[in-house]
Every structure is written in structure tokens, then in C-alpha cells.
Coordinates of C-alpha atoms and ligand atoms in Angstrom, one line a residue:
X26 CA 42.5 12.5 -1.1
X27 CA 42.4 12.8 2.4
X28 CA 38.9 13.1 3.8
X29 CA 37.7 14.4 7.0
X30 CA 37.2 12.2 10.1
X31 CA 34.0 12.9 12.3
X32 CA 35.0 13.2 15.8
X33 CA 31.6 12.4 17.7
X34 CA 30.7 13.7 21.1
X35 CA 28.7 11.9 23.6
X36 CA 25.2 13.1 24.0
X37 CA 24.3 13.7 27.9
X38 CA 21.1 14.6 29.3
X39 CA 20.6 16.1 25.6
X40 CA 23.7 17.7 25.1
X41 CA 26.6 17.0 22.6
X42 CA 29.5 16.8 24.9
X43 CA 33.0 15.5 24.6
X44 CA 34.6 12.7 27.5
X45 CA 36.4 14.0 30.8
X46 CA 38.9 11.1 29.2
X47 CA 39.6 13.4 26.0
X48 CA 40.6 10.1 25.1
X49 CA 38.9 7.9 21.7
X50 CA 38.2 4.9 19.9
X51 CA 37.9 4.7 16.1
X52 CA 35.6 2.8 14.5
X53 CA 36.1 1.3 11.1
X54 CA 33.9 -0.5 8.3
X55 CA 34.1 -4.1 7.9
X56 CA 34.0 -4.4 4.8
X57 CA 36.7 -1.5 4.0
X58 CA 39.2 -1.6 6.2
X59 CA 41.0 1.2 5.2
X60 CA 37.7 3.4 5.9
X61 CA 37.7 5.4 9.1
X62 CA 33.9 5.8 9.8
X63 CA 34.4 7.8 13.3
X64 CA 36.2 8.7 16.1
X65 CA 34.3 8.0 19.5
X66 CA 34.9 9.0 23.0
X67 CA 35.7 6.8 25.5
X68 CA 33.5 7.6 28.5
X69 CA 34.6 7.3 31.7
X70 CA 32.9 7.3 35.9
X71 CA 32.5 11.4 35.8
X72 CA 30.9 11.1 32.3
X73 CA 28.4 8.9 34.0
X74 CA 28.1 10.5 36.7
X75 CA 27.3 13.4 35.3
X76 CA 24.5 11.6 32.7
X77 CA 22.9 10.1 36.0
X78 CA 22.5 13.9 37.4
X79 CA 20.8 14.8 34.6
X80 CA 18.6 11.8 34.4
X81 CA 17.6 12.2 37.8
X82 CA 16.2 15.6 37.0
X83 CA 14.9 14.5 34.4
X84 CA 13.1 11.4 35.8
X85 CA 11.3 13.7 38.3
X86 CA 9.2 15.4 35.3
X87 CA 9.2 12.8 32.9
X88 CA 7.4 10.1 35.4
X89 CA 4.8 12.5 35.4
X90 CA 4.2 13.5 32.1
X91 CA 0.7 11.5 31.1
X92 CA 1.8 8.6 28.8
X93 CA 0.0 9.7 25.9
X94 CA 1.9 12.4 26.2
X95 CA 5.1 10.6 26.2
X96 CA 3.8 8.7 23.6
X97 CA 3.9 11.5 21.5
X98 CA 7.4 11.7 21.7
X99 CA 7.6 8.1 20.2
X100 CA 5.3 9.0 17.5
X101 CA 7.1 11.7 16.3
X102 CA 10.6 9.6 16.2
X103 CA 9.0 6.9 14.6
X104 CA 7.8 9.7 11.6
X105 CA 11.3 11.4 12.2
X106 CA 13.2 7.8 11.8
X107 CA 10.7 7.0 8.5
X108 CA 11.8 10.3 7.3
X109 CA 15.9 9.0 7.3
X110 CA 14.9 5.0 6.7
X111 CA 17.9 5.7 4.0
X112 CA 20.0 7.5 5.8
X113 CA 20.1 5.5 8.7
X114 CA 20.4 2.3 6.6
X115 CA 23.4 3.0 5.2
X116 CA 25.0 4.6 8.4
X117 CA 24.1 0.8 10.0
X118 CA 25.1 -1.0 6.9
X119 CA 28.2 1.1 6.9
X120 CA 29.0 0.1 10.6
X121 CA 28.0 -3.4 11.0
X122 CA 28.4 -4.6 7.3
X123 CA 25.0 -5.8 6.7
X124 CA 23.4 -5.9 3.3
X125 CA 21.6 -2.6 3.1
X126 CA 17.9 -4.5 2.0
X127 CA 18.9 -6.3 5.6
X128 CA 19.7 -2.6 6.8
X129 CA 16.2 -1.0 5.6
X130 CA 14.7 -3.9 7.7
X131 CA 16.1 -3.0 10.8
X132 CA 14.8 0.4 10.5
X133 CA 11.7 0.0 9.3
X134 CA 11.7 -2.7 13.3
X135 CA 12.7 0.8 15.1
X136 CA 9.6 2.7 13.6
X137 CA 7.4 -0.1 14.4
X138 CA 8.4 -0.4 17.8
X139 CA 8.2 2.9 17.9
X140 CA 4.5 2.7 16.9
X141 CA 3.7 -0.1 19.0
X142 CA 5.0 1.3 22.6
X143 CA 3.8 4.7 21.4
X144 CA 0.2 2.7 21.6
X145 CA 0.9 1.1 24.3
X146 CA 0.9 4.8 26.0
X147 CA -2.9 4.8 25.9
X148 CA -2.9 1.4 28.1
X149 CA -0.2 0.6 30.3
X150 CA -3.0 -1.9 32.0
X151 CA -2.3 -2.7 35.7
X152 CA -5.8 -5.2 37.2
X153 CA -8.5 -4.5 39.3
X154 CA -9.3 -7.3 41.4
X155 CA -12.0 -8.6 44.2
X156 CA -11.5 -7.9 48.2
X157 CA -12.1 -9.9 50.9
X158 CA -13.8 -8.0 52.5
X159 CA -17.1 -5.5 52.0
X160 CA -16.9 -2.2 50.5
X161 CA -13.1 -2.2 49.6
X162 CA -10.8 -2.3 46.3
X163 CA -7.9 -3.4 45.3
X164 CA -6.1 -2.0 42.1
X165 CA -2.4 -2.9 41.1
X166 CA -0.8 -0.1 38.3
X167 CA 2.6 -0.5 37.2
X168 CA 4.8 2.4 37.9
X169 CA 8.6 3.7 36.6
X170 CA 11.4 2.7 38.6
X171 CA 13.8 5.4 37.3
X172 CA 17.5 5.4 35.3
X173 CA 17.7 2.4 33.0
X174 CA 21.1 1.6 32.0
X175 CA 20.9 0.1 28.3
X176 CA 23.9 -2.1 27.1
X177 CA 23.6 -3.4 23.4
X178 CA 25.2 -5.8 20.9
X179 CA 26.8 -4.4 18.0
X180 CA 24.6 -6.8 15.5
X181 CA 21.1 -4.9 15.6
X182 CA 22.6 -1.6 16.9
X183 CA 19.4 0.7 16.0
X184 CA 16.2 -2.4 16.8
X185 CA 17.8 -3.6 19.5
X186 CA 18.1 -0.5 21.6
X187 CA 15.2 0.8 20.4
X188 CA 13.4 -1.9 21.9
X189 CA 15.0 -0.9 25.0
X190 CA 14.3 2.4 24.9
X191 CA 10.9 2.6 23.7
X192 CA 9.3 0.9 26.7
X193 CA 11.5 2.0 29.2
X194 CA 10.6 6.0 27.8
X195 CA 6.6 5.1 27.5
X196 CA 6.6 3.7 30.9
X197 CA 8.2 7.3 32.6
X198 CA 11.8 6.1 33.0
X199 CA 14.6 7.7 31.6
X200 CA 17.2 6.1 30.1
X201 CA 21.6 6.0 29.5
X202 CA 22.3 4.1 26.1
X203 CA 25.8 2.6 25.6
X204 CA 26.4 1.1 22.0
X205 CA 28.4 -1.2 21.6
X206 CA 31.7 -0.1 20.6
X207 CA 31.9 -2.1 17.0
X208 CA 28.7 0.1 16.2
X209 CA 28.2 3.1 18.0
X210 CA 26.5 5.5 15.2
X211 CA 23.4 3.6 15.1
X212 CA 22.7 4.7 18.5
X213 CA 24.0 8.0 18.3
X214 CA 21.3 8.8 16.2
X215 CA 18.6 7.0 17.7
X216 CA 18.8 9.3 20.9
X217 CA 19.2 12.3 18.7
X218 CA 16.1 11.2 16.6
X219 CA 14.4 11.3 20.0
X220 CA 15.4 15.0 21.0
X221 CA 14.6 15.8 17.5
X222 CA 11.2 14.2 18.5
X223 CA 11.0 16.7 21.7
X224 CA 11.7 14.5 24.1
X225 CA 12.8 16.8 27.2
X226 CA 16.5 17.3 27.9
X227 CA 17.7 14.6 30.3
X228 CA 15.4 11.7 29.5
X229 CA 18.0 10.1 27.1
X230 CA 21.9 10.2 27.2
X231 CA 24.1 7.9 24.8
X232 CA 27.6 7.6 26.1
X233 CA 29.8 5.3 24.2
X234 CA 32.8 3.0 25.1
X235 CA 33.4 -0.4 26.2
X236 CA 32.7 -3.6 27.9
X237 CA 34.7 -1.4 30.7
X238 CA 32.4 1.3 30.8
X239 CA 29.6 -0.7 30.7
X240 CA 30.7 -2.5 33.8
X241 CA 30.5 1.2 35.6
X242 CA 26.6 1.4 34.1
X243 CA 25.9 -1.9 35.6
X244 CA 27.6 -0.8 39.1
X245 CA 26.4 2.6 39.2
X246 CA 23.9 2.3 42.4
X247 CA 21.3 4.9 41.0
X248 CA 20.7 3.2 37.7
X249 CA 17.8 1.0 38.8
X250 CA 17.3 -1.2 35.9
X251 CA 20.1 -2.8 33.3
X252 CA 18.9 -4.2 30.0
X253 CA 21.5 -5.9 28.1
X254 CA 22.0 -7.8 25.1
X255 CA 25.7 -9.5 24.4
X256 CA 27.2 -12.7 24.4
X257 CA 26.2 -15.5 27.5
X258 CA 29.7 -14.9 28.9
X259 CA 29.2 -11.3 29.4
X260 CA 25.5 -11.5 30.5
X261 CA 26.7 -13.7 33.7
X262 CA 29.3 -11.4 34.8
X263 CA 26.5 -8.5 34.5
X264 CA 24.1 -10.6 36.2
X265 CA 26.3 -11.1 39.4
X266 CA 27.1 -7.8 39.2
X267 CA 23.1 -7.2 39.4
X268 CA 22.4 -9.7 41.8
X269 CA 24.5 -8.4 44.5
X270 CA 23.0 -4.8 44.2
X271 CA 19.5 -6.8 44.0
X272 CA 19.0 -4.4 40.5
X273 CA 16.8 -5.4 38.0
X274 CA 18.1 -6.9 34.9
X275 CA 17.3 -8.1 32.1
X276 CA 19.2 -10.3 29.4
X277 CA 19.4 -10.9 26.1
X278 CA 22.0 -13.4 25.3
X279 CA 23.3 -15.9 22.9
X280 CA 21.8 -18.7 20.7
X281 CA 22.4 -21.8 19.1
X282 CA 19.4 -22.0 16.7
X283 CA 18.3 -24.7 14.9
X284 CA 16.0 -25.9 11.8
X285 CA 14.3 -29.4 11.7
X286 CA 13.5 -30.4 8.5
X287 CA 11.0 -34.1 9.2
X288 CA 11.2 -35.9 5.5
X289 CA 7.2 -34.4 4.5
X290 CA 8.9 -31.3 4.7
X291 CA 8.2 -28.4 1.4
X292 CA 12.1 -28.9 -0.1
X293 CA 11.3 -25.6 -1.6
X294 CA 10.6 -23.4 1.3
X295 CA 12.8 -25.4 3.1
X296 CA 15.3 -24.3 1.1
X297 CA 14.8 -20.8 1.7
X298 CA 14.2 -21.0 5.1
X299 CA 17.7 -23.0 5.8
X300 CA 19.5 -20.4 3.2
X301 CA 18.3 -16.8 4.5
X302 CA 18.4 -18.2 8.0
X303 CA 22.1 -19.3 8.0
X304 CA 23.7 -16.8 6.1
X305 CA 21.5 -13.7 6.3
X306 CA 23.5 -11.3 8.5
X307 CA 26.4 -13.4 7.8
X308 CA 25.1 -15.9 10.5
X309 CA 25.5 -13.1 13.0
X310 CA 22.2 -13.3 14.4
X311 CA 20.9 -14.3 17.9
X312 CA 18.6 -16.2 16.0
X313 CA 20.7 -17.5 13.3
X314 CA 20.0 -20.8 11.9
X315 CA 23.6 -22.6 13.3
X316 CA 22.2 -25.9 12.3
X317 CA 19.5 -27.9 10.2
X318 CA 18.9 -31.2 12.0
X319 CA 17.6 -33.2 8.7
X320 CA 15.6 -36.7 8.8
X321 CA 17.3 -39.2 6.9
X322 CA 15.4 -39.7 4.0
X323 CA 15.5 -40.6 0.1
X324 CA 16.0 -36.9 -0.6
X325 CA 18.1 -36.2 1.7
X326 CA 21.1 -35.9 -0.2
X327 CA 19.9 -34.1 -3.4
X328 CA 18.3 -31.9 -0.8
X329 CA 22.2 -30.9 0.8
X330 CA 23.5 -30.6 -3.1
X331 CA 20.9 -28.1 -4.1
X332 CA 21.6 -26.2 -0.8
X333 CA 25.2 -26.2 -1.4
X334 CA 25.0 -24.7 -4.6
X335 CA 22.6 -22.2 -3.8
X336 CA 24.6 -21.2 -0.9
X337 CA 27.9 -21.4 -3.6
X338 CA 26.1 -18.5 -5.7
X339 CA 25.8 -16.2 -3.0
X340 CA 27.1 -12.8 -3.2
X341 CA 29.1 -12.2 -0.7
X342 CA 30.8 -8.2 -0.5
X343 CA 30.1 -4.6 0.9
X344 CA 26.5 -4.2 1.8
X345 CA 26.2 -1.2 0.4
X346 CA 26.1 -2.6 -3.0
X347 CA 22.3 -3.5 -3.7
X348 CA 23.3 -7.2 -5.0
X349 CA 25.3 -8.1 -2.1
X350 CA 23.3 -11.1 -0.6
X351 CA 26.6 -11.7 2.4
X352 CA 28.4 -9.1 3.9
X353 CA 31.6 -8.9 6.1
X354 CA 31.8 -10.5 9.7
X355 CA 32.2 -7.9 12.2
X356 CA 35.8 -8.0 12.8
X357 CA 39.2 -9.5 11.8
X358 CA 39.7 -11.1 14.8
X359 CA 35.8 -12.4 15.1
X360 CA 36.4 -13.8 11.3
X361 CA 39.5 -15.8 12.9
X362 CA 37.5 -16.8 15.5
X363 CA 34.6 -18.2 13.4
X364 CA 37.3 -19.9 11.1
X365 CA 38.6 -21.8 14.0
X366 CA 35.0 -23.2 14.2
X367 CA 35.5 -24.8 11.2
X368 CA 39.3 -26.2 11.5
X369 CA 38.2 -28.0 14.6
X370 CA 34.8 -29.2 13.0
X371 CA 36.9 -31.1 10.1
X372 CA 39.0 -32.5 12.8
X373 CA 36.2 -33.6 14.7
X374 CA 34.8 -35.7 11.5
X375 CA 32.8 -32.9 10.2
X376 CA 32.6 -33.2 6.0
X377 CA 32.7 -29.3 4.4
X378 CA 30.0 -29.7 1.8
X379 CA 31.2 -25.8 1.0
X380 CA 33.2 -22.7 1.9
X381 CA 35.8 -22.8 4.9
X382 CA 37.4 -20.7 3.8
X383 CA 38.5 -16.8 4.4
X384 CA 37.6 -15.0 1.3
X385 CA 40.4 -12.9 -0.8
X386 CA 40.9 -11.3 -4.0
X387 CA 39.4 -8.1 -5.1
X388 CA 37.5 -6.5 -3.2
X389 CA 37.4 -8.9 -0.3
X390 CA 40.7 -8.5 0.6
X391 CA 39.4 -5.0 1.6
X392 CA 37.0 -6.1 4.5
X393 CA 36.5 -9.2 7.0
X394 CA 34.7 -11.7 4.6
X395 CA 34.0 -15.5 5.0
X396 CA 32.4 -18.2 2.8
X397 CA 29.2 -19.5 3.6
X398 CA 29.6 -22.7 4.1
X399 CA 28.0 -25.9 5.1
X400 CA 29.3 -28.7 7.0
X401 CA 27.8 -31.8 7.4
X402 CA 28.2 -35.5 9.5
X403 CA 28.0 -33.5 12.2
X404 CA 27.2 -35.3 15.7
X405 CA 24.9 -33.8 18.3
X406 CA 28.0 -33.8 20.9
X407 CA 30.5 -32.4 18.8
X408 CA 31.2 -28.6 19.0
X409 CA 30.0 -27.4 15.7
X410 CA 26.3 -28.7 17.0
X411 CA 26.6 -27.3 20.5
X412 CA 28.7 -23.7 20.9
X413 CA 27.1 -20.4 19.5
X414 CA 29.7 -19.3 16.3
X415 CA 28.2 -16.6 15.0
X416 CA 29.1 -16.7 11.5
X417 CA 28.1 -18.3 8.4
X418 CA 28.7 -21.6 9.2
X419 CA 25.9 -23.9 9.2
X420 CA 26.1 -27.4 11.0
X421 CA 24.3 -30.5 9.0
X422 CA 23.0 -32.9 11.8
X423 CA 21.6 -36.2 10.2
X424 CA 19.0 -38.2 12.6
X425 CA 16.9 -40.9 12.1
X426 CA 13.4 -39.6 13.8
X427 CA 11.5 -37.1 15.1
X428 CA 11.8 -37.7 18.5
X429 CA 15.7 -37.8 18.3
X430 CA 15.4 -34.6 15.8
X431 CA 13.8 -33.5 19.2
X432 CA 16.5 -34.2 21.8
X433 CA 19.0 -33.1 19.5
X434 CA 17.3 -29.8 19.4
X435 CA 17.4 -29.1 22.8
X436 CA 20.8 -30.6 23.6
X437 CA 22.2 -27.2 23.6
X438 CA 22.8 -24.8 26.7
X439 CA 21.2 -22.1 24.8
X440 CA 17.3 -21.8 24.3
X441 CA 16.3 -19.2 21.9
X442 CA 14.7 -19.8 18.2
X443 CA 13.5 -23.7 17.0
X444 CA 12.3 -24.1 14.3
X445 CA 10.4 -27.2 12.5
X446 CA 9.3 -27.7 8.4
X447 CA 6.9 -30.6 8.0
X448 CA 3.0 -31.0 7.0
X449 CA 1.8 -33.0 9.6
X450 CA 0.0 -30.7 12.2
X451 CA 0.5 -33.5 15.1
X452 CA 4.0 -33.1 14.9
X453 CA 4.7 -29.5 14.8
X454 CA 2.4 -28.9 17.3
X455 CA 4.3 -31.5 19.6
X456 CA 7.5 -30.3 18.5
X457 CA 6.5 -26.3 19.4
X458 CA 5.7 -27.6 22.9
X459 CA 8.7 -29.9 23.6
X460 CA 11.3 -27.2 22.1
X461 CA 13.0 -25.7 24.8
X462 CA 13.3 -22.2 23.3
X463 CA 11.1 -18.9 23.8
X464 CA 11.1 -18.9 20.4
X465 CA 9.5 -21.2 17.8
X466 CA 9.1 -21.0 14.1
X467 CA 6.4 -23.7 12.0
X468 CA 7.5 -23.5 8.5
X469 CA 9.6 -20.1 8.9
X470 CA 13.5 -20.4 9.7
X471 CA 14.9 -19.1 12.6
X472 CA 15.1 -15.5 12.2
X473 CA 12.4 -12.7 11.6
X474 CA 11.1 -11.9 15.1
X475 CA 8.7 -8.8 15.5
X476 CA 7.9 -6.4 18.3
X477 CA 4.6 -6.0 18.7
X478 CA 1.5 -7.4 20.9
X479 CA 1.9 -10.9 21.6
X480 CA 5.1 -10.9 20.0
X481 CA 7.9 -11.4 23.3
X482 CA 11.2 -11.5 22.5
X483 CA 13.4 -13.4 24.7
X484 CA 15.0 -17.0 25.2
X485 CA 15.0 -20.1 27.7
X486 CA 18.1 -21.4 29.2
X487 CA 21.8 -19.6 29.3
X488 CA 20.0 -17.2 26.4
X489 CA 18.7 -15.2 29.2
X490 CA 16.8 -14.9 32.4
X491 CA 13.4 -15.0 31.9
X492 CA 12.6 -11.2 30.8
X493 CA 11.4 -10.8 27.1
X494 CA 12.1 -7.7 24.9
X495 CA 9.1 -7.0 22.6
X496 CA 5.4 -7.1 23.0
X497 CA 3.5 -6.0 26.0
X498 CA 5.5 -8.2 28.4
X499 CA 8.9 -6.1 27.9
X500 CA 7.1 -3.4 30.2
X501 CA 7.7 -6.3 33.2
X502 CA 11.3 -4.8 32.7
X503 CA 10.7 -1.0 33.3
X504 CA 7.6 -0.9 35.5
X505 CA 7.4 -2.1 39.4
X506 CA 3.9 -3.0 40.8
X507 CA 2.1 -1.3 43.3
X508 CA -0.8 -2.2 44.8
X509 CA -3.6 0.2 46.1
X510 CA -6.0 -0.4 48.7
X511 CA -9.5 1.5 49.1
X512 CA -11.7 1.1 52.2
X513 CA -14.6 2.4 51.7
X514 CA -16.5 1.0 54.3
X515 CA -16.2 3.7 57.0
X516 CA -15.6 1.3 59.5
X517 CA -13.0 -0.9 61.2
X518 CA -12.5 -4.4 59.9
X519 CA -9.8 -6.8 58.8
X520 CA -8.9 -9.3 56.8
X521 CA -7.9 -12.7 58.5
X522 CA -4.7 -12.9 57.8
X523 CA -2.4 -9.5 57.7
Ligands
NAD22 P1 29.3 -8.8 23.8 O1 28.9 -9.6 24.9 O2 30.8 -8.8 23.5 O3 29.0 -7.2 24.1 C1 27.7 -6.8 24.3 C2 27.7 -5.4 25.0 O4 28.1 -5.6 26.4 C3 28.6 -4.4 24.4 O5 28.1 -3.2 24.5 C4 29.8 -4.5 25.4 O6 30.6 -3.3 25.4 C5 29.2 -4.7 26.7 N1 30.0 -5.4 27.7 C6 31.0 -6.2 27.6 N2 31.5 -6.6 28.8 C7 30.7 -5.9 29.7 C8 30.7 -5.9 31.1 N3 31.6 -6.6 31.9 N4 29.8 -5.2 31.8 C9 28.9 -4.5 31.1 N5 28.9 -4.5 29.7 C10 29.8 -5.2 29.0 O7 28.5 -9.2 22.6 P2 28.6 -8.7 21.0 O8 29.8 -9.3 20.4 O9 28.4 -7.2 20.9 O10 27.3 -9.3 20.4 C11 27.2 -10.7 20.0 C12 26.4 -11.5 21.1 O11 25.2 -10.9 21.4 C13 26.1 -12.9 20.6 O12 26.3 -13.8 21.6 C14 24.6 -12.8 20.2 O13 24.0 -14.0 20.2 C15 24.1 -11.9 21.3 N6 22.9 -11.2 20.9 C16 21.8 -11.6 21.6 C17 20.5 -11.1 21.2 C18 19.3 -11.5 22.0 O14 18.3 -10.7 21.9 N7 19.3 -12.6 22.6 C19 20.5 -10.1 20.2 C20 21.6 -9.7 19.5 C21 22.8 -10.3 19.9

């Protein structure tokens, strides 16, 4: 039976509209090859052009709108997005492949950052501070800086724009999405969900396409502000790109994660930690646990066995089914690549304790699937320890200390999530301030990071430059400073230096 194929339009300035280009992509499910989920448009410069006209209309109302009132808006998407938590699960599990418990989770991150900018429309603190001089003050507020050009990862394609878009919308800027092109639905409906919510037409367009397009966003010289998240390789060329046009920009880029595990360590959590933070998402997190750095030590080995046969009973298939612990890898072509990780690790010396292999039969033979697997004997140098791969493939580093646990930690270009499991409060202590990540985990694995409060998001090193996405300090991204002085001293004098 032949079903019907949704043809989606972009949405611009509110609108539904199809391309200038006429011209599409289609998007498929990775774990069913054969199924067609959508066909998108593939925007070109007068689709932008046209999305920044309406923005900047927009932008002039919107920046004055009081923030509670725009907060509103986010409290009504967050209700609206609670209202389809199912719905838009299994859209996302559909298009990225993730198990749909993993799926509920990532909604349930856009209503809460939905919830926690929407509160952070009742501060928006700037500082008061003291004068030099008699009878005068200063205040610093933060205020919008206008179109924000939003460029996300397929892997978190509803949290990871929302946590764009929610502080970029409370702070009075308006915003132009672009979803990646292995999952674009997820943000289709988030800026739907948000004209749903009332926000007023022009605030939010969602045009999709690719790496291409996205290199227009970046150029376009009235979009003030590009967040993006992707891979390190794109984040430099976007960063250039940004530099030149002094833009703001802010990046969220790749990761080579890793779990110490000191020989006081709790085996048991440790277990979970080192299972759920390898193969969760199919190791296709930023912050996925890419390799467990383990202290030689009597139980080492019956440690790795017990791993390995956990890891052995996982159920790896279409996330939509509820008992699927693994789903597919994103692509054909990404499973190949993450496969070639794991040729050139056995050449290298690398043991496979398990998997390795590309998984057929059944129903796999439908989708992009991969074993979890383990590889151990791995040396700090070698490229299993050092490049980001994205996949399930976990990299067993032996040392002998904690100090060289330490250096083999950082001895990565990437700087995002670290994690240590031991009992002695000394050492995780020094460990969280020697790890050179903006991310550290005591007894957690690598992965669960939250949005709210103190909570920045954000890595050290070739993981990105310094902003943070999360948490109060994400509004550095989307607000300027200005800085106000009142003299009211009704009389001439100066401070001594200008
Ligand atoms: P990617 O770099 O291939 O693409 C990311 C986005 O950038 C996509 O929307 C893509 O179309 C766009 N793009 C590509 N080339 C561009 C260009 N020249 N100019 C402007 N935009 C361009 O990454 P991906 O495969 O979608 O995602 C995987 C990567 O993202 C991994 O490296 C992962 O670690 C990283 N990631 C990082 C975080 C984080 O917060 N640090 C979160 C999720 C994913």
C-alpha cells in the first residue's frame, strides 16, 4: 500500500511557505530505510532574505514587549509541548532513531527550558554599581541585539534548539531556526508550538536545508548573532566566517568524553554509569562516554567481563519499540564511518572485548544498526582514545594512577564532559579542578546535563569558544551590555580619567 508522503513547507515570519528553489530533500528513518518520513524544502538566499524582512519587523515590537510578557509566550509552549510530550517523541524518535524513553526525555528538557527562561523573564539582572564621583549612578542592563541565526545538530533536534531559542526569544531577539537536515521535523514543530503559543508573527522562522544554507545564515550581514551546534570542523569554518564580520557566535561543538573509574570506585554504579553513558543514544552524544580510563586493579578484569556481557544483552532495534535499549546510527554512511573506527583500532593493537560489527538479520537489515562494543588495550595516543566517533564504541584505557588517569583525561583536543567514580573526597575534588572540560560528573557518567540556574552548558578547548548554552549564562549570547550614566549633581564635574 502506498502511503502519502508529507511535503513540508518552511515556516517564515509565521507563515507555512514553500522554497523559491521549488526544489527538496527527503528525509528517511534510520532504522527503516524503506520509510519516507518527509519531503523538505531546500531553502535558498531569497528564502532568507525574505525571513530576515520579516524578522526585522518583527524585532522592532518584540524588543519592546515587557519580558514577562514574552515570557508568557514560553509558558504557554512549554504547556502546549507537555500537551504533545507523545507526539513529539515519536516524531523525534522516528527521525533521529533514539529509543523513545530517550525521546520523552528530550521533550520533557524543551518544557523545562521552556520554564526556566520563561522565569528568567521576571529578571534579566544587569548591576548597579558605585560612582566615582558625588551624586551620580551607574547601571549596566542587558539589551537584545536583534536576528539570531540558530544552526543545530541533528542528535538533540527539539532540546538543543530550544535552548537556543528560549533565551534568545525572552531576551527580545527574534530568531531564524535551521534544523539540521538528518532531522528537520523536530524543529518544525518547535516554532509552530511557539505560534501556537501566540508568539507574534515574525519572531520565529524555521527554514530548512543544508550545511550550504547555513553558510548563507552565517553570512547574512543582518543576522547579528549565530548559535551553532555541529561537529568541531564545521564550528571553525562558521567561526571565521563570524570573525571576519566581527558577529557574535557562539559554539557548540564536539566531544571526546571520558569516565575514570580509581579502583575504590562503586562497581555497581559504575557499571551503569559506563553502560548508559556509552551506548545510550547509540554513543551519539556530545557528551558520550567514548572512553573509561580504568585503574589497574584486582578487579579490573571481572569488572570489563561483567560490562561486556551487560553491554552483549542489549537491545539494540527501532526506538519505537518500548524494549529497545540501542537504536540505529544516524546514517548509512555515518555507521561506515564509525565502523572504520573500529578496523583501525584492532590494527592499532586495540583487543575487541565485544561487537564490531555492523548488525544484520531481521529487522536490522532494515535500518543503520551497529553493536555496542567495547574495545580495550587501548593507548592514550592511539586514535580510538583521541578522535570524537560518535557511535557505540567505547575505548578501554588501562593506567596505573590517578595522576596519569588525569593526564590521560585531558590529552584530548576536545574539553567537554569528565567524569570520575571513586569514594575518596580528596580525589574527586582534585580531579573536578584539574579536568579540562566545562563539564564534570562525580559519580554520574558523562551524559545528563540540565538547563536550568547554575546549570551552563558548554565545553573547554576545540568543543567551543567559551559561550555556554543553559542556565543564566546562555543570555551572555543574546543580550549586549549597555551602560547608563545619571548625574545628578546639577553641576559640572569629572572623573579623572575620561
Ligand atoms: P555537523 O557539523 O555536520 O552539522 C551541524 C549543523 O551545521 C547542521 O545543521 C549543518 O547543516 C550545519 N552546517 C554544516 N556546514 C555548515 C557551514 N559551512 N555553515 C553553516 N552551517 C553548517 O554536525 P552533526 O552531524 O549534525 O552533529 C554531530 C556533531 O555535533 C558532533 O560532533 C557532536 O559532538 C556535535 N554536538 C555538539 C553538541 C554540544 O552542545 N557541544 C551537542 C550536540 C551535538
Amino acid at each position: 500500500m502506498q502511503t502519502t508522503v508529507t511535503t513540508y513547507k518552511n515556516i517564515l515570519g509565521g507563515t507555512q511557505k514553500e522554497s523559491a528553489s521549488k526544489d527538496f530533500f527527503e528525509k528517511y528513518n534510520p532504522a527503516d530505510k524503506t520509510e519516507l518520513l518527509g519531503k523538505f524544502p531546500k531553502s535558498n538566499q531569497k528564502d532568507l532574505d525574505e525571513a530576515v524582512g520579516e524578522a526585522k519587523k518583527a524585532f522592532e515590537v518584540w524588543r519592546y514587549t515587557p519580558a514577562p510578557k514574552r515570557a508568557e509566550v514560553l509558558y504557554r509552549a512549554a504547556q502546549i509541548t507537555l500537551d504533545e510530550k507523545e507526539e513529539l517523541a515519536q516524531i523525534l524518535t522516528k527521525e533521529a532513531g533514539k529509543p523513545i524513553a530517550e525521546a520523552r526525555g528530550e521533550i520533557q528538557e524543551v518544557i523545562d527550558t521552556y520554564l526556566f527562561f520563561a522565569g528568567e523573564g521576571r529578571r534579566i539582572y544587569g548591576l548597579t554599581g558605585q560612582s566615582e564621583l558625588q551624586n551620580k549612578s551607574i547601571i549596566t542592563i542587558r539589551q537584545p541585539i536583534g536576528i539570531c541565526g540558530l544552526i543545530s545538530a541533528w542528535n538533540f533536534p527539539s532540546a538543543v534548539p530550544s535552548w537556543k531559542i528560549a533565551p534568545a526569544l525572552i531576551s527580545g531577539n527574534v530568531v531564524i531556526l535551521k534544523p539540521s537536515k538528518d532531522a528537520p521535523m523536530s524543529g518544525y514543530k518547535l516554532v509552530e508550538n511557539l505560534y501556537k503559543a501566540g508568539l507574534p508573527k515574525g519572531c520565529a522562522s524555521v527554514l530548512f536545508g543544508s550545511g550550504e544554507f547555513g553558510d548563507l545564515i552565517v553570512r547574512h550581514p543582518d543576522i547579528k548573532v549565530i548559535s551553532i551546534t555541529g561537529s568541531t570542523e564545521v564550528g571553525k569554518m562558521v567561526y571565521e566566517t563570524c570573525g571576519r564580520m566581527l558577529k557574535k557566535c557562539a559554539l557548540e561543538l564536539g566531544g571526546k568524553n571520558a569516565i575514570i573509574a580509581l579502583e575504590d570506585a562503586n562497581q555497581d554504579l559504575l557499571l551503569e554509569g559506563v553502560l548508559w553513558g556509552a551506548f545510550g543514544t547509540a554513543g551519539q552524544r556530545c557528551t558520550s562516554t567514548s572512553r573509561l580510563i580504568i585503574q589497574r586493579s584486582s578487579w579490573t578484569d571481572s569488572f570489563l567481563e561483567k560490562l561486556v556481557s551487560t553491554a552483549e544483552k542489549l537491545i539494540v532495534g527501532n526506538g519505537l519499540n518500548e524494549k529497545t535499549q540501542v537504536g540505529p546510527l544516524i546514517t548509512a554512511s555515518h555507521r561506515d564511518t564509525v565502523h572504520g573506527f573500529t578496523e583501525r583500532a584492532k590494527k592499532e593493537g586495540g583487543k575487541v572485548l565485544c561487537g564490531g560489527r555492523v548488525l544484520t538479520g531481521s529487522e536490522h537489515d532494515k535500518g543503520n544498526f551497529y553493536e555496542p562494543t567495547i574495545i580495550t588495550d587501548i593507548k592514550p595516543n592511539m586514535e580510538l582514545a583521541c578522535s570524537e566517533v560518535f557511535g557505540p564504541v567505547l575505548a578501554v584505557i588501562p593506567v596505573n594512577n590517578f595522576e596519569e588517569a588525569i593526564n590521560v583525561a585531558n590529552n584530548v583536543e576536545y574539553g567537554l564532559s569528565l567524569s570520575i567514580y571513586t569514594k575518596d573526597i580528596n580525589l574527586a575534588m582534585q580531579a573536578a579542578d584539574k579536568f579540562e572540560s566545562g563539564i564534570v560528573y562525580i559519580n554520574a557518567p558523562t551524559i545528563g546535563a540540565e538547563c536550568g540556574g547554575a546549570a551552563a552548558f558548554g565545553g573547554w578547548k576545540n568543543t567551543g569558544n567559551g559561550t555556554r548554552e543553559g542556565g543564566v549564562m546562555a543570555l551572555d549570547t543574546y543580550t549586549q551590555y549597555k551602560t547608563i550614566y545619571i548625574d545628578y549633581s546639577n553641576k559640572l564635574q569629572r572623573a579623572q580619567i575620561d
